[in-house]
PDB file of C-alpha atoms in Angstrom:
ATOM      1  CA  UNK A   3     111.510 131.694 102.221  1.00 54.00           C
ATOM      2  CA  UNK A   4     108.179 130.475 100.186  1.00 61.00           C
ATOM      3  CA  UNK A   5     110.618 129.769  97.177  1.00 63.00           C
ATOM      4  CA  UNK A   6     112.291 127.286  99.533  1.00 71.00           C
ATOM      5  CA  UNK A   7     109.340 125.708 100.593  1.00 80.00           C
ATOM      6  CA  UNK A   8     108.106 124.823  97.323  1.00 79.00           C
ATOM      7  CA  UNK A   9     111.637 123.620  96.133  1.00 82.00           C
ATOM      8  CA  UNK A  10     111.416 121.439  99.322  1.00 87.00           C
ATOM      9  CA  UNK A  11     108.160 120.096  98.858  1.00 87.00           C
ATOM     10  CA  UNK A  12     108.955 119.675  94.793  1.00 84.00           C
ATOM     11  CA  UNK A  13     111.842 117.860  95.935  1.00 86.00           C
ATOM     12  CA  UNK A  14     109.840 115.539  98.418  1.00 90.00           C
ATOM     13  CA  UNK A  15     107.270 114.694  95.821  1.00 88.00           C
ATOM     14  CA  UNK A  16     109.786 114.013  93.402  1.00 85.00           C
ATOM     15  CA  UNK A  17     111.194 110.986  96.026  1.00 90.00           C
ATOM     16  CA  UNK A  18     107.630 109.899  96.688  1.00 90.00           C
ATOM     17  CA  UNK A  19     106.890 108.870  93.421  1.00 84.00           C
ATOM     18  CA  UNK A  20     110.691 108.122  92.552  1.00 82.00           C
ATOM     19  CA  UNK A  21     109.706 105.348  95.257  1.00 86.00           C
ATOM     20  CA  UNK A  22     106.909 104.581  93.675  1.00 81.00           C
ATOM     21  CA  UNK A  23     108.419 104.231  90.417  1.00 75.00           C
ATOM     22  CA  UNK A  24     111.127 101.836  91.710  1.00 79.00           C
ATOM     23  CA  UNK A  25     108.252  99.555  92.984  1.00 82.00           C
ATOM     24  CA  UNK A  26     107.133  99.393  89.939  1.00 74.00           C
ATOM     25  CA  UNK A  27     108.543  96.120  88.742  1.00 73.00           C
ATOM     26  CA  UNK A  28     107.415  94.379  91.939  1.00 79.00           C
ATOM     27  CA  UNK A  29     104.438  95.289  91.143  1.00 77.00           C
ATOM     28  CA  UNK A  30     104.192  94.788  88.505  1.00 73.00           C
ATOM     29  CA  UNK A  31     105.156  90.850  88.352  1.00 73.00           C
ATOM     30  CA  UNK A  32     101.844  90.180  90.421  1.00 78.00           C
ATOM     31  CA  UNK A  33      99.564  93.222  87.948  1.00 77.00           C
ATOM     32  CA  UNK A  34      99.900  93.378  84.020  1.00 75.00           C
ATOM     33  CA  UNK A  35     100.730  97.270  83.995  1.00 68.00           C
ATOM     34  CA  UNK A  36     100.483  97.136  79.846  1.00 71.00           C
ATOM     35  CA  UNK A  37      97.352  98.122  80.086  1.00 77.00           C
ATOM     36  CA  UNK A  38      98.435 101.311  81.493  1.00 77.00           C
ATOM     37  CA  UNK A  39      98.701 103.880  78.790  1.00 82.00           C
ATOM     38  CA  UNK A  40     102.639 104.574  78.030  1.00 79.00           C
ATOM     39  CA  UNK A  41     102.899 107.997  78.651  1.00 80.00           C
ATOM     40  CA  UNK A  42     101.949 107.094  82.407  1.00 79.00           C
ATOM     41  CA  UNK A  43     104.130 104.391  82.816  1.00 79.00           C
ATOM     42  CA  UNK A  44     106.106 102.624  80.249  1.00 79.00           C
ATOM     43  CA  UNK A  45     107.124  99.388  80.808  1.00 75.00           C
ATOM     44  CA  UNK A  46     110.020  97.399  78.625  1.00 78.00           C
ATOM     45  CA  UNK A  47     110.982  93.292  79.808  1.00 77.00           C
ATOM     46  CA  UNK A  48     113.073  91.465  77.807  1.00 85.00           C
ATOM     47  CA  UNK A  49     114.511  88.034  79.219  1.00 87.00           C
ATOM     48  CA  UNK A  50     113.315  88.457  82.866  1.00 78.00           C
ATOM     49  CA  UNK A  51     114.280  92.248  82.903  1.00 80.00           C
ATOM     50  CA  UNK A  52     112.296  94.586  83.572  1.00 73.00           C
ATOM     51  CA  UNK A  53     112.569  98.153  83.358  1.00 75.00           C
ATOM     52  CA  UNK A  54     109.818 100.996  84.122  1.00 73.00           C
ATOM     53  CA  UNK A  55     109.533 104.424  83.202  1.00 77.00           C
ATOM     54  CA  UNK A  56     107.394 107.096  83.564  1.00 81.00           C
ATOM     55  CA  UNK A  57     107.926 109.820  80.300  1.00 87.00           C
ATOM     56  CA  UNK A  58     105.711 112.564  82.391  1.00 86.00           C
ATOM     57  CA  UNK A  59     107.913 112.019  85.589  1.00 81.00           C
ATOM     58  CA  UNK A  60     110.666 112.171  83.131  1.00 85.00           C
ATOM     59  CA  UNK A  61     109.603 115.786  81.065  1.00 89.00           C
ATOM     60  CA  UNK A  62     108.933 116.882  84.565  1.00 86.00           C
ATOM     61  CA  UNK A  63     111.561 116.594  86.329  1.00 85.00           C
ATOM     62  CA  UNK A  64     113.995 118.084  83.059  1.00 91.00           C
ATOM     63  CA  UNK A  65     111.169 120.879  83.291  1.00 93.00           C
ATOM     64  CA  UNK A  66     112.268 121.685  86.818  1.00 87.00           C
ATOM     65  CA  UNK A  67     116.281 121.326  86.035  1.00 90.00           C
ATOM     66  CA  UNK A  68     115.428 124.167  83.380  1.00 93.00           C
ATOM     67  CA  UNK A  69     113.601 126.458  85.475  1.00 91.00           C
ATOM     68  CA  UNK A  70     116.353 126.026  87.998  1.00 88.00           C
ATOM     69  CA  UNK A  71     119.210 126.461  86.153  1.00 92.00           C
ATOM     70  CA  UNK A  72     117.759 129.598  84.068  1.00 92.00           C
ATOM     71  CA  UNK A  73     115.906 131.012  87.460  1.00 87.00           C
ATOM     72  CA  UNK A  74     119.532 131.820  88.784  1.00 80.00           C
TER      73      UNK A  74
END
């Protein structure tokens, strides 16, 4: 029962700053976000296209797909 909790709330979190993440660019056309340090966010435009990344959100989330598939 906790174990689901926590996978529920992991999950949750995970779409909160998946949101976040996909505002990014938005945001990022009114802030200059390369002064953010790349492993935060990392942010790549090339002819009007923008795409954002975040390498921790990233290593985090292929953490969790480990520990899930080896936790079975």
């Amino acid at each position: 029962m906790v174990a689901t909790n926590a996978i529920t709330l992991l999950g949750i979190a995970f779409i909160l700053i998946g949101v976040a993440l996909v505002l990014l660019p938005v945001i990022g056309s009114y802030i200059d976000l390369s002064k953010v340090p790349w492993w935060l966010i990392y942010v790549y435009r090339s002819n009007g296209f923008v795409f954002v990344t975040s390498p921790i959100l990233l290593i985090i989330s292929a953490i969790s797909i480990i520990i899930a598939i080896f936790a079975r």
